[in-house]
């Protein structure tokens, strides 16, 4: 309700209340500043709109790589490539998916503003590094024993990206197990008794883990690409076609 005005000798004192005080001015809304703020927020969160499209594209690419690998399409097309080259490409696409789907762990607008940039950088770095390894695998594996700077740097980047992706998906428990086993490979030569290992330099360990068929591009990733992805794909096709309801009715 508006404040009552005081009458003095039949004349109303304009702008005065019954206590002789002027009413407080109504707050003025600055629509232009609000519009600019909303526009700034829209521009700031624009990469969030592109995230689902990129994730779907990477998922389709990973599925196609797995199907082509399971059907041995490179050999059918006359392309004789190493298995590790296909696995490196699949690993890069998988890293891109992990960094764009799994968040860093913090919540709120600050996470959305600052964390999404890191996600995009890590996704691009993982995809680019793995594709480089895929295309240059023969040269890299030939220079792995010499431990040249570029080979060790690529191996270190790929190893750290896999560790970070593992932390986001599983948590610190498995990460600590992997780091403990890798660390034991560096100090195993100092352990007496039957648990003693031969001396391995850090750069040799990195290149072995990153590029060798017994490392990250080994049996586990091979099974995941050739069996697990195809199994999940055909399971989804069966479910969307009504197979799940059919077996439930039986």
PDB file of N, CA, C and O in Angstrom, residues 201-241:
ATOM      1  N   UNK A 201      64.983 -48.568 -17.044  1.00  0.00           N
ATOM      2  CA  UNK A 201      64.991 -47.109 -16.997  1.00  0.00           C
ATOM      3  C   UNK A 201      63.564 -46.584 -17.151  1.00  0.00           C
ATOM      4  O   UNK A 201      62.717 -47.226 -17.789  1.00  0.00           O
ATOM      5  N   UNK A 202      63.260 -45.425 -16.568  1.00  0.00           N
ATOM      6  CA  UNK A 202      61.891 -44.884 -16.682  1.00  0.00           C
ATOM      7  C   UNK A 202      61.434 -44.679 -18.111  1.00  0.00           C
ATOM      8  O   UNK A 202      60.274 -44.959 -18.454  1.00  0.00           O
ATOM      9  N   UNK A 203      62.327 -44.189 -18.994  1.00  0.00           N
ATOM     10  CA  UNK A 203      61.915 -43.964 -20.383  1.00  0.00           C
ATOM     11  C   UNK A 203      61.644 -45.284 -21.108  1.00  0.00           C
ATOM     12  O   UNK A 203      60.721 -45.361 -21.944  1.00  0.00           O
ATOM     13  N   UNK A 204      62.390 -46.323 -20.765  1.00  0.00           N
ATOM     14  CA  UNK A 204      62.123 -47.627 -21.368  1.00  0.00           C
ATOM     15  C   UNK A 204      60.798 -48.200 -20.877  1.00  0.00           C
ATOM     16  O   UNK A 204      60.059 -48.819 -21.649  1.00  0.00           O
ATOM     17  N   UNK A 205      60.488 -47.999 -19.608  1.00  0.00           N
ATOM     18  CA  UNK A 205      59.213 -48.471 -19.073  1.00  0.00           C
ATOM     19  C   UNK A 205      58.041 -47.753 -19.724  1.00  0.00           C
ATOM     20  O   UNK A 205      57.021 -48.377 -20.064  1.00  0.00           O
ATOM     21  N   UNK A 206      58.169 -46.442 -19.934  1.00  0.00           N
ATOM     22  CA  UNK A 206      57.093 -45.676 -20.564  1.00  0.00           C
ATOM     23  C   UNK A 206      56.831 -46.145 -21.990  1.00  0.00           C
ATOM     24  O   UNK A 206      55.675 -46.358 -22.390  1.00  0.00           O
ATOM     25  N   UNK A 207      57.883 -46.279 -22.777  1.00  0.00           N
ATOM     26  CA  UNK A 207      57.698 -46.717 -24.158  1.00  0.00           C
ATOM     27  C   UNK A 207      57.168 -48.145 -24.230  1.00  0.00           C
ATOM     28  O   UNK A 207      56.360 -48.465 -25.111  1.00  0.00           O
ATOM     29  N   UNK A 208      57.599 -48.995 -23.294  1.00  0.00           N
ATOM     30  CA  UNK A 208      57.099 -50.370 -23.287  1.00  0.00           C
ATOM     31  C   UNK A 208      55.601 -50.401 -22.972  1.00  0.00           C
ATOM     32  O   UNK A 208      54.829 -51.093 -23.645  1.00  0.00           O
ATOM     33  N   UNK A 209      55.194 -49.649 -21.962  1.00  0.00           N
ATOM     34  CA  UNK A 209      53.777 -49.646 -21.575  1.00  0.00           C
ATOM     35  C   UNK A 209      52.915 -49.016 -22.654  1.00  0.00           C
ATOM     36  O   UNK A 209      51.791 -49.463 -22.922  1.00  0.00           O
ATOM     37  N   UNK A 210      53.414 -47.990 -23.328  1.00  0.00           N
ATOM     38  CA  UNK A 210      52.595 -47.246 -24.279  1.00  0.00           C
ATOM     39  C   UNK A 210      52.493 -47.927 -25.641  1.00  0.00           C
ATOM     40  O   UNK A 210      51.428 -47.888 -26.271  1.00  0.00           O
ATOM     41  N   UNK A 211      53.567 -48.557 -26.112  1.00  0.00           N
ATOM     42  CA  UNK A 211      53.600 -49.023 -27.495  1.00  0.00           C
ATOM     43  C   UNK A 211      53.664 -50.540 -27.651  1.00  0.00           C
ATOM     44  O   UNK A 211      53.323 -51.044 -28.720  1.00  0.00           O
ATOM     45  N   UNK A 212      54.099 -51.270 -26.659  1.00  0.00           N
ATOM     46  CA  UNK A 212      54.284 -52.704 -26.818  1.00  0.00           C
ATOM     47  C   UNK A 212      52.941 -53.436 -26.814  1.00  0.00           C
ATOM     48  O   UNK A 212      51.945 -52.949 -26.247  1.00  0.00           O
ATOM     49  N   UNK A 213      52.948 -54.614 -27.446  1.00  0.00           N
ATOM     50  CA  UNK A 213      51.726 -55.419 -27.498  1.00  0.00           C
ATOM     51  C   UNK A 213      51.341 -55.983 -26.143  1.00  0.00           C
ATOM     52  O   UNK A 213      50.209 -56.471 -25.973  1.00  0.00           O
ATOM     53  N   UNK A 214      52.235 -55.947 -25.171  1.00  0.00           N
ATOM     54  CA  UNK A 214      51.929 -56.391 -23.815  1.00  0.00           C
ATOM     55  C   UNK A 214      51.555 -55.233 -22.894  1.00  0.00           C
ATOM     56  O   UNK A 214      51.389 -55.442 -21.696  1.00  0.00           O
ATOM     57  N   UNK A 215      51.457 -54.031 -23.443  1.00  0.00           N
ATOM     58  CA  UNK A 215      51.121 -52.857 -22.646  1.00  0.00           C
ATOM     59  C   UNK A 215      49.682 -52.416 -22.866  1.00  0.00           C
ATOM     60  O   UNK A 215      48.750 -53.237 -22.899  1.00  0.00           O
ATOM     61  N   UNK A 216      49.503 -51.095 -23.024  1.00  0.00           N
ATOM     62  CA  UNK A 216      48.150 -50.557 -23.182  1.00  0.00           C
ATOM     63  C   UNK A 216      47.508 -50.995 -24.492  1.00  0.00           C
ATOM     64  O   UNK A 216      46.281 -51.080 -24.588  1.00  0.00           O
ATOM     65  N   UNK A 217      48.312 -51.254 -25.506  1.00  0.00           N
ATOM     66  CA  UNK A 217      47.795 -51.710 -26.799  1.00  0.00           C
ATOM     67  C   UNK A 217      47.853 -53.226 -26.895  1.00  0.00           C
ATOM     68  O   UNK A 217      48.175 -53.776 -27.953  1.00  0.00           O
ATOM     69  N   UNK A 218      47.513 -53.883 -25.810  1.00  0.00           N
ATOM     70  CA  UNK A 218      47.650 -55.324 -25.738  1.00  0.00           C
ATOM     71  C   UNK A 218      46.342 -56.071 -25.742  1.00  0.00           C
ATOM     72  O   UNK A 218      45.337 -55.636 -26.321  1.00  0.00           O
ATOM     73  N   UNK A 219      46.340 -57.208 -25.037  1.00  0.00           N
ATOM     74  CA  UNK A 219      45.227 -58.149 -25.083  1.00  0.00           C
ATOM     75  C   UNK A 219      43.932 -57.555 -24.531  1.00  0.00           C
ATOM     76  O   UNK A 219      42.852 -57.775 -25.082  1.00  0.00           O
ATOM     77  N   UNK A 220      44.033 -56.794 -23.437  1.00  0.00           N
ATOM     78  CA  UNK A 220      42.817 -56.255 -22.814  1.00  0.00           C
ATOM     79  C   UNK A 220      42.067 -55.330 -23.764  1.00  0.00           C
ATOM     80  O   UNK A 220      40.848 -55.448 -23.947  1.00  0.00           O
ATOM     81  N   UNK A 221      42.778 -54.402 -24.383  1.00  0.00           N
ATOM     82  CA  UNK A 221      42.144 -53.494 -25.341  1.00  0.00           C
ATOM     83  C   UNK A 221      41.691 -54.249 -26.580  1.00  0.00           C
ATOM     84  O   UNK A 221      40.654 -53.907 -27.180  1.00  0.00           O
ATOM     85  N   UNK A 222      42.437 -55.270 -26.967  1.00  0.00           N
ATOM     86  CA  UNK A 222      42.047 -56.081 -28.126  1.00  0.00           C
ATOM     87  C   UNK A 222      40.697 -56.745 -27.891  1.00  0.00           C
ATOM     88  O   UNK A 222      39.812 -56.734 -28.758  1.00  0.00           O
ATOM     89  N   UNK A 223      40.522 -57.348 -26.727  1.00  0.00           N
ATOM     90  CA  UNK A 223      39.246 -57.988 -26.403  1.00  0.00           C
ATOM     91  C   UNK A 223      38.123 -56.960 -26.323  1.00  0.00           C
ATOM     92  O   UNK A 223      37.001 -57.199 -26.795  1.00  0.00           O
ATOM     93  N   UNK A 224      38.415 -55.793 -25.739  1.00  0.00           N
ATOM     94  CA  UNK A 224      37.383 -54.763 -25.623  1.00  0.00           C
ATOM     95  C   UNK A 224      36.900 -54.290 -26.987  1.00  0.00           C
ATOM     96  O   UNK A 224      35.699 -54.094 -27.197  1.00  0.00           O
ATOM     97  N   UNK A 225      37.830 -54.113 -27.927  1.00  0.00           N
ATOM     98  CA  UNK A 225      37.448 -53.604 -29.248  1.00  0.00           C
ATOM     99  C   UNK A 225      36.794 -54.678 -30.100  1.00  0.00           C
ATOM    100  O   UNK A 225      35.774 -54.429 -30.756  1.00  0.00           O
ATOM    101  N   UNK A 226      37.351 -55.880 -30.089  1.00  0.00           N
ATOM    102  CA  UNK A 226      36.867 -56.918 -30.997  1.00  0.00           C
ATOM    103  C   UNK A 226      35.660 -57.679 -30.466  1.00  0.00           C
ATOM    104  O   UNK A 226      34.889 -58.237 -31.260  1.00  0.00           O
ATOM    105  N   UNK A 227      35.474 -57.727 -29.139  1.00  0.00           N
ATOM    106  CA  UNK A 227      34.404 -58.548 -28.566  1.00  0.00           C
ATOM    107  C   UNK A 227      33.379 -57.697 -27.813  1.00  0.00           C
ATOM    108  O   UNK A 227      32.174 -57.771 -28.079  1.00  0.00           O
ATOM    109  N   UNK A 228      33.852 -56.878 -26.877  1.00  0.00           N
ATOM    110  CA  UNK A 228      32.927 -56.198 -25.966  1.00  0.00           C
ATOM    111  C   UNK A 228      32.056 -55.189 -26.715  1.00  0.00           C
ATOM    112  O   UNK A 228      30.829 -55.147 -26.524  1.00  0.00           O
ATOM    113  N   UNK A 229      32.655 -54.368 -27.569  1.00  0.00           N
ATOM    114  CA  UNK A 229      31.871 -53.359 -28.286  1.00  0.00           C
ATOM    115  C   UNK A 229      30.838 -54.023 -29.192  1.00  0.00           C
ATOM    116  O   UNK A 229      29.672 -53.608 -29.242  1.00  0.00           O
ATOM    117  N   UNK A 230      31.245 -55.060 -29.913  1.00  0.00           N
ATOM    118  CA  UNK A 230      30.290 -55.763 -30.772  1.00  0.00           C
ATOM    119  C   UNK A 230      29.191 -56.431 -29.952  1.00  0.00           C
ATOM    120  O   UNK A 230      28.012 -56.429 -30.349  1.00  0.00           O
ATOM    121  N   UNK A 231      29.539 -56.990 -28.802  1.00  0.00           N
ATOM    122  CA  UNK A 231      28.547 -57.622 -27.940  1.00  0.00           C
ATOM    123  C   UNK A 231      27.515 -56.605 -27.452  1.00  0.00           C
ATOM    124  O   UNK A 231      26.307 -56.861 -27.480  1.00  0.00           O
ATOM    125  N   UNK A 232      27.993 -55.446 -27.017  1.00  0.00           N
ATOM    126  CA  UNK A 232      27.069 -54.402 -26.552  1.00  0.00           C
ATOM    127  C   UNK A 232      26.209 -53.890 -27.697  1.00  0.00           C
ATOM    128  O   UNK A 232      24.998 -53.653 -27.538  1.00  0.00           O
ATOM    129  N   UNK A 233      26.800 -53.728 -28.877  1.00  0.00           N
ATOM    130  CA  UNK A 233      26.047 -53.238 -30.036  1.00  0.00           C
ATOM    131  C   UNK A 233      24.906 -54.181 -30.402  1.00  0.00           C
ATOM    132  O   UNK A 233      23.750 -53.747 -30.535  1.00  0.00           O
ATOM    133  N   UNK A 234      25.194 -55.450 -30.552  1.00  0.00           N
ATOM    134  CA  UNK A 234      24.142 -56.394 -30.936  1.00  0.00           C
ATOM    135  C   UNK A 234      23.156 -56.619 -29.794  1.00  0.00           C
ATOM    136  O   UNK A 234      21.982 -56.919 -30.043  1.00  0.00           O
ATOM    137  N   UNK A 235      23.600 -56.458 -28.570  1.00  0.00           N
ATOM    138  CA  UNK A 235      22.651 -56.513 -27.459  1.00  0.00           C
ATOM    139  C   UNK A 235      21.653 -55.367 -27.511  1.00  0.00           C
ATOM    140  O   UNK A 235      20.458 -55.553 -27.269  1.00  0.00           O
ATOM    141  N   UNK A 236      22.136 -54.165 -27.841  1.00  0.00           N
ATOM    142  CA  UNK A 236      21.234 -53.017 -27.988  1.00  0.00           C
ATOM    143  C   UNK A 236      20.285 -53.205 -29.168  1.00  0.00           C
ATOM    144  O   UNK A 236      19.098 -52.853 -29.083  1.00  0.00           O
ATOM    145  N   UNK A 237      20.795 -53.755 -30.266  1.00  0.00           N
ATOM    146  CA  UNK A 237      19.923 -54.003 -31.415  1.00  0.00           C
ATOM    147  C   UNK A 237      18.833 -55.002 -31.060  1.00  0.00           C
ATOM    148  O   UNK A 237      17.657 -54.825 -31.416  1.00  0.00           O
ATOM    149  N   UNK A 238      19.211 -56.050 -30.337  1.00  0.00           N
ATOM    150  CA  UNK A 238      18.224 -57.051 -29.925  1.00  0.00           C
ATOM    151  C   UNK A 238      17.186 -56.447 -28.996  1.00  0.00           C
ATOM    152  O   UNK A 238      15.985 -56.721 -29.126  1.00  0.00           O
ATOM    153  N   UNK A 239      17.610 -55.583 -28.076  1.00  0.00           N
ATOM    154  CA  UNK A 239      16.672 -54.980 -27.140  1.00  0.00           C
ATOM    155  C   UNK A 239      15.732 -54.019 -27.856  1.00  0.00           C
ATOM    156  O   UNK A 239      14.523 -54.016 -27.604  1.00  0.00           O
ATOM    157  N   UNK A 240      16.262 -53.198 -28.774  1.00  0.00           N
ATOM    158  CA  UNK A 240      15.404 -52.256 -29.495  1.00  0.00           C
ATOM    159  C   UNK A 240      14.449 -52.966 -30.445  1.00  0.00           C
ATOM    160  O   UNK A 240      13.385 -52.432 -30.764  1.00  0.00           O
ATOM    161  N   UNK A 241      14.829 -54.159 -30.896  1.00  0.00           N
ATOM    162  CA  UNK A 241      13.952 -54.912 -31.793  1.00  0.00           C
ATOM    163  C   UNK A 241      12.880 -55.708 -31.053  1.00  0.00           C
ATOM    164  O   UNK A 241      12.068 -56.388 -31.695  1.00  0.00           O
TER     165      UNK A 241
END
